[in-house]
mmCIF file of C-alpha atoms in Angstrom:
data_model
loop_
_atom_site.group_PDB
_atom_site.id
_atom_site.type_symbol
_atom_site.label_atom_id
_atom_site.label_comp_id
_atom_site.label_asym_id
_atom_site.label_seq_id
_atom_site.Cartn_x
_atom_site.Cartn_y
_atom_site.Cartn_z
ATOM 1 C CA MET A 1 -1.575 22.651 18.518
ATOM 2 C CA LEU A 2 0.381 21.982 15.334
ATOM 3 C CA LEU A 3 0.489 18.236 14.648
ATOM 4 C CA VAL A 4 2.966 16.754 12.157
ATOM 5 C CA ALA A 5 2.139 13.208 11.051
ATOM 6 C CA VAL A 6 3.799 10.483 8.992
ATOM 7 C CA ALA A 7 3.437 6.737 8.431
ATOM 8 C CA ASP A 8 5.098 4.015 6.364
ATOM 9 C CA THR A 9 8.563 5.552 6.402
ATOM 10 C CA HIS A 10 10.198 2.058 6.325
ATOM 11 C CA LEU A 11 13.654 3.463 7.219
ATOM 12 C CA TYR A 12 13.610 5.970 4.348
ATOM 13 C CA HIS A 13 13.349 8.722 6.964
ATOM 14 C CA ASP A 14 16.566 10.494 5.915
ATOM 15 C CA GLU A 15 14.758 11.537 2.737
ATOM 16 C CA LEU A 16 12.034 13.364 4.671
ATOM 17 C CA ARG A 17 11.970 17.074 5.410
ATOM 18 C CA VAL A 18 9.986 17.173 8.637
ATOM 19 C CA PRO A 19 8.533 20.578 9.548
ATOM 20 C CA ALA A 20 8.512 21.861 13.102
ATOM 21 C CA GLY A 21 5.408 21.512 15.226
ATOM 22 C CA ASP A 22 4.136 20.788 18.699
ATOM 23 C CA VAL A 23 3.474 17.055 18.346
ATOM 24 C CA PHE A 24 5.014 14.539 15.949
ATOM 25 C CA VAL A 25 2.917 11.433 15.213
ATOM 26 C CA HIS A 26 4.194 8.302 13.508
ATOM 27 C CA ALA A 27 1.294 6.004 12.636
ATOM 28 C CA GLY A 28 3.328 2.845 12.098
ATOM 29 C CA ASP A 29 5.659 1.014 9.737
ATOM 30 C CA LEU A 30 8.686 2.813 11.021
ATOM 31 C CA LEU A 31 10.780 -0.224 10.070
ATOM 32 C CA ARG A 32 11.157 -2.764 7.229
ATOM 33 C CA ALA A 33 11.989 -6.198 8.638
ATOM 34 C CA GLY A 34 11.137 -5.051 12.151
ATOM 35 C CA THR A 35 14.381 -5.911 13.920
ATOM 36 C CA LEU A 36 15.829 -4.249 17.007
ATOM 37 C CA ASP A 37 18.825 -3.098 14.948
ATOM 38 C CA GLU A 38 16.461 -1.291 12.590
ATOM 39 C CA LEU A 39 14.701 0.256 15.586
ATOM 40 C CA ARG A 40 18.025 1.597 16.877
ATOM 41 C CA ARG A 41 18.554 3.359 13.542
ATOM 42 C CA ALA A 42 15.023 4.757 13.491
ATOM 43 C CA THR A 43 15.246 5.876 17.118
ATOM 44 C CA GLU A 44 18.264 8.041 16.289
ATOM 45 C CA TRP A 45 16.126 9.801 13.689
ATOM 46 C CA LEU A 46 13.156 10.213 16.026
ATOM 47 C CA THR A 47 15.436 11.618 18.723
ATOM 48 C CA SER A 48 16.833 14.192 16.280
ATOM 49 C CA LEU A 49 13.407 15.690 15.559
ATOM 50 C CA PRO A 50 12.718 18.971 17.396
ATOM 51 C CA HIS A 51 9.131 18.283 18.453
ATOM 52 C CA ARG A 52 8.542 18.396 22.186
ATOM 53 C CA HIS A 53 6.113 15.474 22.110
ATOM 54 C CA LYS A 54 6.315 12.400 19.874
ATOM 55 C CA VAL A 55 3.647 9.717 19.545
ATOM 56 C CA LEU A 56 4.463 6.347 17.998
ATOM 57 C CA VAL A 57 2.194 3.459 17.041
ATOM 58 C CA ALA A 58 3.595 0.232 15.598
ATOM 59 C CA GLY A 59 2.642 -1.089 12.177
ATOM 60 C CA ASN A 60 2.664 -4.470 10.501
ATOM 61 C CA HIS A 61 6.383 -4.152 9.641
ATOM 62 C CA ASP A 62 7.360 -3.260 13.210
ATOM 63 C CA ARG A 63 7.656 -6.856 14.436
ATOM 64 C CA CYS A 64 9.982 -6.169 17.361
ATOM 65 C CA PHE A 65 7.228 -4.331 19.225
ATOM 66 C CA GLU A 66 5.142 -7.508 19.120
ATOM 67 C CA LEU A 67 7.833 -10.204 19.467
ATOM 68 C CA GLN A 68 10.420 -8.380 21.624
ATOM 69 C CA HIS A 69 8.233 -5.810 23.284
ATOM 70 C CA ALA A 70 10.276 -5.083 26.411
ATOM 71 C CA GLU A 71 13.547 -4.764 24.500
ATOM 72 C CA ALA A 72 11.941 -2.474 21.915
ATOM 73 C CA ILE A 73 10.453 -0.178 24.551
ATOM 74 C CA ARG A 74 13.813 0.157 26.293
ATOM 75 C CA LEU A 75 15.324 1.582 23.088
ATOM 76 C CA LEU A 76 12.889 4.504 23.002
ATOM 77 C CA PRO A 77 13.810 7.816 24.671
ATOM 78 C CA GLY A 78 11.525 9.293 27.292
ATOM 79 C CA ASN A 79 9.826 11.885 25.088
ATOM 80 C CA ILE A 80 8.437 9.237 22.711
ATOM 81 C CA HIS A 81 5.003 8.054 23.779
ATOM 82 C CA TYR A 82 4.664 4.540 22.379
ATOM 83 C CA LEU A 83 0.956 3.677 22.407
ATOM 84 C CA GLN A 84 -0.184 0.080 22.172
ATOM 85 C CA ASP A 85 -3.831 0.107 23.196
ATOM 86 C CA GLU A 86 -3.179 2.935 25.607
ATOM 87 C CA GLY A 87 -3.402 6.697 25.803
ATOM 88 C CA VAL A 88 -1.566 9.842 26.800
ATOM 89 C CA LEU A 89 -2.668 13.412 27.559
ATOM 90 C CA ILE A 90 -0.786 16.064 25.581
ATOM 91 C CA GLY A 91 -1.660 19.739 25.671
ATOM 92 C CA GLY A 92 -5.084 18.983 27.085
ATOM 93 C CA LEU A 93 -5.932 16.529 24.272
ATOM 94 C CA ARG A 94 -6.411 12.809 24.868
ATOM 95 C CA PHE A 95 -4.421 10.636 22.427
ATOM 96 C CA TRP A 96 -5.071 6.905 22.027
ATOM 97 C CA GLY A 97 -2.992 4.560 19.881
ATOM 98 C CA SER A 98 -3.439 1.004 18.596
ATOM 99 C CA PRO A 99 -1.345 -1.014 16.097
ATOM 100 C CA TRP A 100 -3.825 -3.690 15.001
ATOM 101 C CA GLN A 101 -5.193 -4.198 11.491
ATOM 102 C CA PRO A 102 -7.165 -6.855 9.603
ATOM 103 C CA ALA A 103 -4.970 -9.920 9.095
ATOM 104 C CA TYR A 104 -2.882 -9.898 5.935
ATOM 105 C CA ASN A 105 -0.145 -12.454 5.226
ATOM 106 C CA GLY A 106 2.124 -13.088 8.217
ATOM 107 C CA TRP A 107 2.768 -9.531 9.352
ATOM 108 C CA ALA A 108 2.815 -8.194 12.904
ATOM 109 C CA PHE A 109 -0.285 -7.084 14.799
ATOM 110 C CA ASN A 110 -2.668 -9.053 12.600
ATOM 111 C CA LEU A 111 -6.158 -9.870 13.847
ATOM 112 C CA GLU A 112 -9.056 -11.519 12.076
ATOM 113 C CA ARG A 113 -11.911 -9.269 11.024
ATOM 114 C CA GLY A 114 -14.961 -9.491 13.226
ATOM 115 C CA ARG A 115 -14.991 -10.333 16.931
ATOM 116 C CA LYS A 116 -11.218 -10.093 17.575
ATOM 117 C CA LEU A 117 -10.825 -6.669 16.026
ATOM 118 C CA ARG A 118 -14.063 -5.397 17.565
ATOM 119 C CA SER A 119 -12.738 -6.336 21.004
ATOM 120 C CA GLN A 120 -9.636 -4.197 20.431
ATOM 121 C CA TRP A 121 -11.561 -1.209 19.103
ATOM 122 C CA ALA A 122 -13.934 -1.436 22.083
ATOM 123 C CA ARG A 123 -10.970 -0.498 24.274
ATOM 124 C CA ILE A 124 -10.727 2.953 22.674
ATOM 125 C CA PRO A 125 -12.100 5.373 25.303
ATOM 126 C CA THR A 126 -15.179 7.347 24.402
ATOM 127 C CA ASN A 127 -13.453 10.609 25.362
ATOM 128 C CA THR A 128 -10.573 10.175 22.878
ATOM 129 C CA ASP A 129 -9.659 13.386 21.040
ATOM 130 C CA ILE A 130 -6.888 12.096 18.736
ATOM 131 C CA LEU A 131 -6.994 8.462 17.626
ATOM 132 C CA VAL A 132 -3.877 6.970 16.021
ATOM 133 C CA THR A 133 -4.059 3.542 14.391
ATOM 134 C CA HIS A 134 -1.851 1.950 11.775
ATOM 135 C CA GLY A 135 -4.663 0.704 9.559
ATOM 136 C CA PRO A 136 -7.510 2.821 8.156
ATOM 137 C CA PRO A 137 -11.212 2.613 8.827
ATOM 138 C CA LEU A 138 -13.413 1.498 5.967
ATOM 139 C CA GLY A 139 -14.186 4.381 3.638
ATOM 140 C CA PHE A 140 -11.296 6.776 4.287
ATOM 141 C CA GLY A 141 -7.781 6.507 2.882
ATOM 142 C CA ASP A 142 -8.153 2.769 2.367
ATOM 143 C CA ARG A 143 -8.121 2.319 -1.421
ATOM 144 C CA SER A 144 -5.499 0.497 -3.442
ATOM 145 C CA PRO A 145 -5.526 0.020 -7.227
ATOM 146 C CA VAL A 146 -5.324 -3.778 -6.956
ATOM 147 C CA HIS A 147 -7.653 -4.911 -4.195
ATOM 148 C CA GLY A 148 -10.068 -2.016 -3.728
ATOM 149 C CA ARG A 149 -10.854 -0.917 -0.180
ATOM 150 C CA HIS A 150 -8.915 -2.421 2.725
ATOM 151 C CA GLY A 151 -10.303 -0.489 5.693
ATOM 152 C CA CYS A 152 -11.784 -2.079 8.798
ATOM 153 C CA VAL A 153 -15.561 -1.797 9.047
ATOM 154 C CA ASP A 154 -15.503 -2.307 12.820
ATOM 155 C CA LEU A 155 -12.930 0.443 13.282
ATOM 156 C CA ALA A 156 -15.121 2.743 11.203
ATOM 157 C CA ALA A 157 -18.080 1.895 13.419
ATOM 158 C CA ARG A 158 -16.133 2.617 16.603
ATOM 159 C CA VAL A 159 -14.863 5.948 15.267
ATOM 160 C CA SER A 160 -18.453 6.899 14.411
ATOM 161 C CA GLU A 161 -19.467 6.071 17.986
ATOM 162 C CA ILE A 162 -16.779 8.004 19.830
ATOM 163 C CA ARG A 163 -16.338 10.837 17.301
ATOM 164 C CA PRO A 164 -12.738 11.901 17.956
ATOM 165 C CA LEU A 165 -11.580 15.232 16.587
ATOM 166 C CA LEU A 166 -8.956 13.514 14.442
ATOM 167 C CA HIS A 167 -8.180 9.955 13.338
ATOM 168 C CA VAL A 168 -4.610 9.506 12.032
ATOM 169 C CA PHE A 169 -3.507 6.320 10.251
ATOM 170 C CA GLY A 170 -1.403 4.999 7.354
ATOM 171 C CA HIS A 171 -0.802 1.486 5.983
ATOM 172 C CA ILE A 172 -2.398 2.052 2.554
ATOM 173 C CA HIS A 173 0.344 3.829 0.618
ATOM 174 C CA GLN A 174 -1.707 4.765 -2.430
ATOM 175 C CA ASP A 175 -4.496 6.707 -0.708
ATOM 176 C CA GLY A 176 -2.932 9.358 1.486
ATOM 177 C CA GLY A 177 -4.962 12.468 2.179
ATOM 178 C CA PHE A 178 -7.397 14.328 4.415
ATOM 179 C CA TRP A 179 -11.160 13.930 4.796
ATOM 180 C CA HIS A 180 -13.782 15.443 7.056
ATOM 181 C CA GLU A 181 -17.102 13.830 7.940
ATOM 182 C CA ALA A 182 -19.461 15.002 10.682
ATOM 183 C CA SER A 183 -17.271 16.069 13.614
ATOM 184 C CA THR A 184 -14.245 13.886 12.773
ATOM 185 C CA ALA A 185 -11.284 14.598 10.497
ATOM 186 C CA TYR A 186 -9.541 11.608 8.912
ATOM 187 C CA LEU A 187 -5.876 11.719 7.914
ATOM 188 C CA ASN A 188 -4.000 9.004 6.041
ATOM 189 C CA ALA A 189 -0.533 10.355 6.787
ATOM 190 C CA THR A 190 1.401 7.799 4.741
ATOM 191 C CA THR A 191 4.637 9.008 3.224
ATOM 192 C CA TRP A 192 4.771 5.961 0.925
ATOM 193 C CA GLU A 193 8.405 5.249 1.830
ATOM 194 C CA CYS A 194 8.961 9.003 1.709
ATOM 195 C CA GLU A 195 7.587 9.571 -1.777
ATOM 196 C CA ARG A 196 5.150 11.944 -0.036
ATOM 197 C CA GLY A 197 5.951 14.563 2.550
ATOM 198 C CA PRO A 198 4.677 14.744 6.127
ATOM 199 C CA SER A 199 1.142 15.921 6.745
ATOM 200 C CA VAL A 200 0.468 18.891 9.018
ATOM 201 C CA VAL A 201 -2.785 19.832 10.726
ATOM 202 C CA ASP A 202 -3.649 22.638 13.117
ATOM 203 C CA LEU A 203 -5.952 21.815 16.031
ATOM 204 C CA SER A 204 -7.584 24.980 17.284
ATOM 205 C CA PRO A 205 -8.790 25.496 20.875
ATOM 206 C CA ASP A 206 -12.416 25.259 19.708
ATOM 207 C CA GLY A 207 -11.859 21.776 18.257
ATOM 208 C CA GLU A 208 -11.467 22.686 14.589
ATOM 209 C CA VAL A 209 -8.986 20.569 12.612
ATOM 210 C CA VAL A 210 -7.452 22.420 9.666
ATOM 211 C CA PRO A 211 -4.977 20.896 7.176
ATOM 212 C CA VAL A 212 -1.933 23.130 6.846
ATOM 213 C CA THR A 213 0.194 21.106 4.430
ATOM 214 C CA ILE A 214 -1.301 18.000 2.891
ATOM 215 C CA PRO A 215 0.674 16.366 0.077
ATOM 216 C CA PRO A 216 -1.312 15.577 -3.071
ATOM 217 C CA ARG A 217 -2.691 12.076 -3.441
ATOM 218 C CA GLU A 218 -0.713 9.908 -5.806
ATOM 219 C CA ALA A 219 -3.794 8.747 -7.691
ATOM 220 C CA ASP A 220 -7.547 8.771 -7.755
ATOM 221 C CA PHE A 221 -9.280 5.464 -8.205
#
């Protein structure tokens, strides 16, 4: 399975050259202000992509999925799997998606660190193969030059428990890249408002996750 992943496109999607693949994953921040009008524009782009399966998780800029959930869902075509604490089976692999992240300012899908976030991460099934969240776990793709690491320690703990093949996320624009620890691959697929290209990984039948095209990180901290 060839998986093409992006995050943090913020309506700059026309500047992206998206390669073909089997599954397209958007790990959140599809929009800017998060309005339904913006979602209509972004949905036209998503519909134009050739991938047979498309997985979408909301991000902190995608307010309409939190405040106008039913209306937002109705705008999505049938081949887009919008995952909000739910899963879908694609090509024999179990995907699970969740939009939450540690609270920051007044954005969408904010939860306080600790008990509230742990309760959301506890919903991730233990048999998950591909986990898609908007925010990163602590320790992978979560560094910014101003505030250090932003990742969620409780998400990191849950990922260590369930050991998915691949964890895809975005949110932190400055630390895109690919990591591998134990049996899990971690991918910050941010495009940093399309300053970076999409990330591509190949998932082999034996469970190996191999990066095919990973854009260079913008900086090392």
